[in-house]
Coordinates of C-alpha atoms in Angstrom, one line a residue:
M161 CA -6.7 3.4 -9.0
S162 CA -6.0 6.5 -6.8
F163 CA -3.7 6.8 -3.8
I164 CA -2.6 9.3 -1.2
T165 CA 0.5 9.3 1.1
A166 CA 2.3 11.9 3.2
F167 CA 5.5 12.6 5.0
G168 CA 5.8 15.5 7.4
D169 CA 3.6 18.3 5.9
R170 CA 4.1 17.2 2.3
V171 CA 1.3 15.1 0.6
F172 CA 1.5 13.0 -2.6
V173 CA -1.4 12.0 -4.7
A174 CA -1.3 9.4 -7.6
S175 CA -4.2 8.8 -9.9
G176 CA -4.2 7.4 -13.5
D177 CA -0.6 8.3 -14.6
L178 CA -0.5 11.6 -12.6
I179 CA 1.6 12.2 -9.5
R180 CA 0.9 15.5 -7.7
T181 CA 2.2 17.0 -4.5
F182 CA 1.3 19.8 -2.1
R183 CA 2.1 21.0 1.5
I184 CA -0.5 21.2 4.2
G185 CA -1.2 24.8 5.0
D186 CA 0.7 26.1 2.0
D187 CA -1.1 28.3 -0.5
E188 CA 1.3 27.5 -3.4
G189 CA -1.1 24.9 -4.7
M190 CA -0.6 21.5 -6.1
T191 CA 2.3 20.7 -8.5
P192 CA 3.4 17.7 -10.6
L193 CA 6.2 15.7 -9.1
I194 CA 7.7 14.6 -12.4
S195 CA 7.0 14.2 -16.1
W196 CA 7.1 10.7 -17.5
S197 CA 9.1 12.1 -20.4
E198 CA 11.9 12.6 -17.9
L199 CA 12.5 8.9 -17.4
N200 CA 16.1 8.0 -18.1
P201 CA 16.2 4.9 -20.4
E202 CA 19.6 4.0 -19.0
R203 CA 18.0 3.5 -15.5
I204 CA 15.3 1.1 -16.7
Q205 CA 16.6 -2.3 -15.6
K206 CA 16.1 -5.4 -17.6
P207 CA 14.0 -8.1 -15.9
S208 CA 15.9 -11.1 -14.5
F209 CA 12.9 -13.4 -14.1
E210 CA 12.4 -16.7 -16.0
A211 CA 9.1 -15.6 -17.6
E212 CA 7.6 -12.5 -19.0
K213 CA 10.9 -10.9 -19.7
D214 CA 9.5 -8.2 -22.0
L215 CA 7.9 -5.0 -20.6
K216 CA 4.1 -5.1 -20.8
A217 CA 2.7 -2.9 -23.6
V218 CA -0.3 -0.9 -22.4
D219 CA -2.6 1.6 -24.0
K220 CA -2.2 4.0 -21.1
R221 CA 0.0 3.9 -18.0
V222 CA -1.9 3.5 -14.8
I223 CA -0.4 3.7 -11.3
L224 CA -1.3 0.7 -9.1
C225 CA 0.4 1.5 -5.9
L226 CA 2.3 4.4 -4.2
A227 CA 4.8 4.8 -1.3
H228 CA 7.1 7.4 0.3
S229 CA 10.4 6.6 1.9
N230 CA 10.8 6.6 5.7
M231 CA 13.7 9.1 5.6
I232 CA 15.2 7.8 8.9
A233 CA 18.5 6.7 7.5
A234 CA 21.6 8.9 7.7
H235 CA 21.5 9.9 4.0
G236 CA 18.1 11.5 4.5
R237 CA 16.9 10.9 0.9
R238 CA 13.4 11.7 0.0
L239 CA 12.1 9.0 -2.3
V240 CA 8.7 8.2 -3.9
A241 CA 7.9 4.9 -5.5
V242 CA 5.0 3.9 -7.7
G243 CA 4.1 0.6 -9.4
T244 CA 2.3 0.6 -12.7
N245 CA 0.2 -1.6 -15.0
E246 CA 3.3 -1.9 -17.2
K247 CA 4.7 -4.2 -14.5
Q248 CA 7.2 -1.6 -13.6
I249 CA 8.4 -0.1 -10.3
H250 CA 9.6 3.5 -10.7
V251 CA 11.6 5.3 -7.9
F252 CA 12.0 9.1 -7.9
E253 CA 14.0 11.4 -5.6
Y254 CA 13.1 15.0 -4.9
F255 CA 15.0 17.8 -3.3
I256 CA 13.7 20.7 -1.2
D257 CA 15.1 24.1 -0.4
N258 CA 15.2 25.9 3.0
N259 CA 11.5 26.8 2.7
S260 CA 10.6 23.1 2.1
K261 CA 9.7 23.7 -1.5
I262 CA 10.6 21.1 -4.1
V263 CA 13.3 22.5 -6.3
K264 CA 14.0 19.3 -8.3
A265 CA 12.8 15.8 -8.8
E266 CA 14.6 13.1 -10.8
H267 CA 14.2 9.5 -11.9
I268 CA 16.4 7.1 -9.9
V269 CA 15.6 3.6 -11.2
T270 CA 13.0 1.5 -12.8
S271 CA 12.6 -2.2 -12.1
V272 CA 10.4 -4.8 -13.8
V273 CA 8.1 -7.1 -11.8
P274 CA 6.9 -10.5 -12.9
K275 CA 3.2 -9.7 -12.3
A276 CA 1.1 -6.5 -11.9
P277 CA 2.1 -4.9 -8.6
T278 CA -0.6 -4.4 -6.0
A279 CA 1.1 -3.0 -2.9
I280 CA 4.5 -1.3 -2.2
V281 CA 6.5 -0.1 0.8
F282 CA 10.0 1.0 1.5
D283 CA 12.1 -0.9 4.0
R284 CA 13.4 0.7 7.2
E285 CA 16.6 2.0 5.6
D286 CA 15.0 3.1 2.4
A287 CA 17.5 0.9 0.5
Y288 CA 14.8 -1.3 -1.0
V289 CA 11.2 -1.2 -2.1
V290 CA 9.2 -4.2 -1.3
V291 CA 6.4 -5.1 -3.8
G292 CA 3.5 -7.5 -3.5
D293 CA 1.8 -8.6 -6.7
R294 CA -1.3 -10.3 -8.1
S295 CA 0.2 -13.8 -8.1
G296 CA 0.9 -13.7 -4.4
D297 CA 4.6 -13.1 -4.6
V298 CA 6.6 -10.4 -2.8
H299 CA 9.9 -9.1 -4.3
R300 CA 12.5 -6.7 -3.0
F301 CA 14.1 -4.2 -5.4
S302 CA 17.2 -2.2 -4.8
V303 CA 16.8 1.6 -4.9
L304 CA 20.5 1.8 -6.0
N305 CA 20.4 -0.5 -9.1
G306 CA 17.0 -2.1 -9.4
S307 CA 18.2 -5.6 -8.7
A308 CA 15.5 -8.0 -7.4
I309 CA 15.1 -11.0 -5.1
E310 CA 12.0 -12.9 -4.1
M311 CA 11.3 -12.5 -0.4
A312 CA 8.1 -14.4 0.2
G313 CA 5.0 -15.9 -1.3
A314 CA 1.4 -16.5 -0.5
I315 CA -1.3 -18.5 -2.3
S316 CA -3.5 -15.6 -3.3
M317 CA -3.3 -11.9 -4.4
I318 CA -1.3 -9.6 -2.1
L319 CA -3.4 -6.6 -1.1
D320 CA -1.1 -4.8 1.3
V321 CA 2.4 -4.9 2.7
A322 CA 4.0 -3.2 5.7
F323 CA 7.1 -3.3 7.9
S324 CA 7.2 -3.2 11.7
P325 CA 8.9 0.1 12.7
D326 CA 12.1 -1.7 13.7
G327 CA 12.3 -3.3 10.2
K328 CA 12.5 -6.9 11.6
R329 CA 9.1 -8.1 10.4
L330 CA 7.4 -7.9 7.0
L331 CA 3.6 -8.2 7.0
M332 CA 1.4 -9.1 4.1
A333 CA -2.4 -9.1 3.7
D334 CA -4.0 -11.2 1.0
R335 CA -7.2 -12.1 -0.6
D336 CA -7.3 -15.4 1.3
E337 CA -8.4 -14.0 4.7
K338 CA -4.9 -14.0 6.1
T339 CA -2.6 -11.4 7.6
Y340 CA 0.7 -13.1 6.9
V341 CA 3.6 -12.3 9.1
I342 CA 6.7 -13.7 7.4
D343 CA 6.9 -16.6 9.9
A344 CA 3.3 -17.0 11.1
Y345 CA -0.3 -16.6 10.0
C346 CA -2.8 -14.2 11.7
L347 CA -6.0 -16.2 11.2
G348 CA -9.3 -14.6 12.2
H349 CA -10.8 -12.8 9.2
T350 CA -13.5 -14.6 7.3
E351 CA -13.1 -12.6 4.1
Y352 CA -10.2 -11.0 2.2
V353 CA -7.8 -8.7 4.2
K354 CA -7.5 -5.4 2.3
T355 CA -5.5 -3.1 4.5
L356 CA -2.9 -3.0 7.3
A357 CA -1.9 -0.3 9.8
I358 CA 1.2 -0.7 12.0
Q359 CA 0.9 0.8 15.5
D360 CA 4.3 -0.3 17.0
N361 CA 6.8 -3.1 16.8
D362 CA 4.4 -5.7 18.1
T363 CA 1.0 -4.3 17.1
V364 CA -0.7 -4.4 13.7
W365 CA -4.3 -3.6 12.8
S366 CA -6.1 -5.2 9.8
S367 CA -9.4 -5.0 8.1
G368 CA -11.2 -5.8 4.8
G369 CA -14.2 -7.7 3.5
D370 CA -15.7 -9.1 6.8
K371 CA -16.1 -5.6 8.3
N372 CA -14.1 -6.4 11.3
L373 CA -11.1 -4.4 12.6
H374 CA -8.6 -6.8 14.3
M375 CA -5.6 -5.9 16.4
W376 CA -2.8 -8.5 16.5
S377 CA 0.3 -9.1 18.4
I378 CA 3.0 -9.6 15.8
A379 CA 5.0 -11.9 18.1
N380 CA 2.0 -14.0 19.2
C381 CA -0.6 -13.8 16.4
S382 CA -2.6 -17.0 17.1
K383 CA -5.7 -14.9 17.6
P384 CA -6.7 -11.2 17.6
R385 CA -6.0 -9.4 20.8
R386 CA -8.9 -7.0 20.1
T387 CA -11.8 -6.9 17.6
I388 CA -13.9 -3.9 16.7
D389 CA -17.1 -4.8 14.8
L390 CA -17.8 -2.3 11.9
S391 CA -20.7 -4.1 10.4
E392 CA -23.2 -1.4 11.2
W393 CA -21.7 0.7 8.4
E394 CA -22.9 -2.1 6.0
A395 CA -19.9 -2.0 3.6
P396 CA -16.5 -3.7 3.3
V397 CA -13.5 -1.7 4.6
R398 CA -11.5 -0.1 1.9
K399 CA -8.6 1.4 3.9
I400 CA -7.4 2.0 7.4
S401 CA -4.7 4.5 8.5
I402 CA -3.4 5.0 12.1
N403 CA -2.3 8.2 13.7
V404 CA -0.1 6.9 16.5
A405 CA 0.3 10.2 18.3
H406 CA -3.4 10.6 18.7
K407 CA -4.1 6.9 19.0
K408 CA -6.8 7.0 16.4
I409 CA -7.6 5.0 13.3
A410 CA -9.4 6.3 10.2
V411 CA -11.5 3.8 8.4
L412 CA -12.8 4.2 4.9
F413 CA -15.6 2.0 3.4
E414 CA -16.2 0.9 -0.2
K415 CA -18.3 3.4 -2.1
K416 CA -19.1 5.6 0.9
D417 CA -18.8 9.4 1.3
K418 CA -17.9 9.1 4.9
M419 CA -15.2 7.7 7.2
I420 CA -15.2 6.8 10.8
V421 CA -12.5 7.7 13.4
V422 CA -11.9 5.0 16.0
D423 CA -10.5 6.1 19.4
L424 CA -8.1 3.3 20.5
E425 CA -7.9 4.6 24.0
T426 CA -11.5 3.7 24.9
D427 CA -12.8 0.2 25.5
P428 CA -15.2 -0.5 24.0
A429 CA -13.8 1.7 21.2
A430 CA -15.6 4.9 20.6
T431 CA -16.2 5.7 17.0
Q432 CA -17.0 9.0 15.3
S433 CA -18.6 9.2 11.9
V434 CA -17.2 11.9 9.6
T435 CA -19.0 12.8 6.4
I436 CA -16.6 14.3 3.9
L437 CA -18.0 17.5 2.6
N438 CA -18.9 17.9 -1.1
E439 CA -17.7 14.3 -1.8
S440 CA -19.5 11.3 -3.3
E441 CA -16.9 8.5 -2.5
C442 CA -13.7 8.3 -0.5
L443 CA -10.8 6.5 -2.2
D444 CA -7.9 6.6 0.2
V445 CA -6.7 8.0 3.5
T446 CA -3.3 8.8 5.1
S447 CA -2.1 10.3 8.3
T448 CA 0.6 12.7 9.2
G449 CA 1.2 15.0 12.2
H450 CA -2.2 16.1 13.6
Y451 CA -4.1 15.2 10.5
F452 CA -6.0 12.6 8.5
I453 CA -6.0 13.4 4.8
V454 CA -8.8 11.9 2.7
L455 CA -8.7 11.5 -1.1
G456 CA -12.1 11.5 -2.8
R457 CA -13.4 11.4 -6.3
S458 CA -13.5 15.2 -6.4
T459 CA -11.8 16.5 -3.3
I460 CA -8.8 16.2 -1.0
T461 CA -9.8 16.9 2.6
V462 CA -7.5 17.6 5.5
I463 CA -9.1 16.8 8.9
N464 CA -7.5 18.4 11.9
L465 CA -7.5 15.8 14.8
L466 CA -7.4 18.5 17.4
T467 CA -10.6 20.2 16.2
M468 CA -12.0 17.6 13.8
L469 CA -12.6 20.6 11.4
Q470 CA -12.2 19.9 7.6
A471 CA -10.3 21.9 5.0
T472 CA -10.6 21.1 1.3
F473 CA -7.4 21.5 -0.7
P474 CA -8.0 22.6 -4.3
I475 CA -7.1 20.3 -7.2
D476 CA -6.4 21.1 -10.8
D477 CA -8.8 20.2 -13.6
E478 CA -6.6 17.4 -15.0
L479 CA -6.4 15.6 -11.7
N480 CA -10.1 16.2 -11.0
A481 CA -11.0 14.5 -14.3
V482 CA -8.8 11.5 -13.6
L483 CA -10.1 11.1 -10.0
S484 CA -13.8 11.2 -11.2
A485 CA -13.1 8.4 -13.7
T486 CA -10.8 6.2 -11.5
K487 CA -11.5 2.5 -11.2
D488 CA -10.1 -0.2 -9.1
A489 CA -7.9 -2.8 -10.7
V490 CA -10.1 -5.6 -9.3
D491 CA -13.8 -4.7 -9.0
N492 CA -14.7 -7.4 -6.6
L493 CA -12.4 -9.0 -4.1
F494 CA -14.9 -11.5 -2.7
K495 CA -14.5 -15.1 -3.6
N496 CA -16.8 -16.8 -6.1
V497 CA -19.2 -18.8 -3.9
T498 CA -21.7 -19.7 -6.6
H499 CA -20.4 -23.2 -6.6
N500 CA -18.3 -25.5 -4.4
N501 CA -14.8 -24.6 -5.4
Q502 CA -13.0 -26.2 -2.5
L503 CA -11.3 -28.9 -4.6
E504 CA -10.1 -26.3 -7.1
Y505 CA -8.8 -24.1 -4.3
E506 CA -6.9 -27.0 -2.7
K507 CA -5.4 -27.9 -6.1
R508 CA -4.2 -24.3 -6.7
K509 CA -2.8 -24.2 -3.1
A510 CA -0.8 -27.4 -3.6
E511 CA 0.5 -26.1 -6.9
K512 CA 1.6 -22.8 -5.3
F513 CA 3.3 -24.5 -2.4
E514 CA 5.1 -26.8 -4.9
Q515 CA 6.3 -23.7 -6.9
I516 CA 7.6 -22.2 -3.6
E517 CA 9.4 -25.4 -2.7
Q518 CA 11.0 -25.7 -6.1
K519 CA 12.3 -22.1 -5.9
R520 CA 13.7 -22.9 -2.4
R521 CA 15.5 -26.0 -3.7
R522 CA 17.0 -24.0 -6.6
L523 CA 18.2 -21.3 -4.2
N524 CA 19.7 -23.9 -1.9
N525 CA 21.5 -25.6 -4.8
Q526 CA 23.0 -22.2 -5.8
E527 CA 24.4 -21.6 -2.3
P528 CA 28.2 -22.2 -1.9
S529 CA 29.2 -25.2 0.0
T530 CA 30.2 -24.6 3.6
S531 CA 32.1 -27.9 4.0

């Protein structure tokens, strides 16, 4: 698993157990964010879940998801969160000087999740990290003390989570062809939904295994407002990232060395194919300022949206080795269609909904009486 995210001109890369950071246009190079030996044992929270209370023992720590804080709250903290195969969520804070160089990073808190995390995002105030997992559950963890509550649940693996900019809506994409807005389903995909991109408080884009890029109204999501067919690229969509200022979406495909840039201001949408130089496979993409930044197996490429010129950022040998060997946690997200599994699916769905109903009843019983 390998990921890239950015805030302002600072970029973060996570692959294997490495977390690296650099600034666009800065020649200081790439530096580690933090060493795992610096974790404070007193800030590792004990799990409060009914099952799997012990931390998972693994041969090697692997990062499964990555997020940066929004930094819009008054406190202005700069936070980075990762989820690992140990079923842990780690939050780090970093501090910069007047030249925007990182002078210190420290471990804030570690929380334990019931199942392996698959997607992570900070809420609008950066007070919580919200985590989706393999079992289809979404939990919220306090940045302050690591305490957790369950927020929502689906009936299949969560593949992406996102908030609307106003923080009022939580969106989840899952392996069951749904974009799930906490109080409604966006039904239109025919295969798994892998990736989400938020345009504004009422507009979200989604894509995945069916090679369609759908635009939805969050308030009225009964059907897609717009659909862009990407099937000519003959591969499932791996990741989308939106640059709101330029009204463009970057689209990566599974096991491809190129991406496409979709111009949202044209109808039908104009697309531009961009082959990433000296790269064999694109793994992740993010957007910041006037740039798309693409993480590949051997390169990090910064694409200037004003000129569409590419600049390759140098990476160190250790990160290069990890990127070249990186593997996805789940090799194939398509459903098993070799036999008719409808009855099995309906049974699992009924069991999942019963579990959700039982949890709801338990929570209601714990609420104080208002009489």
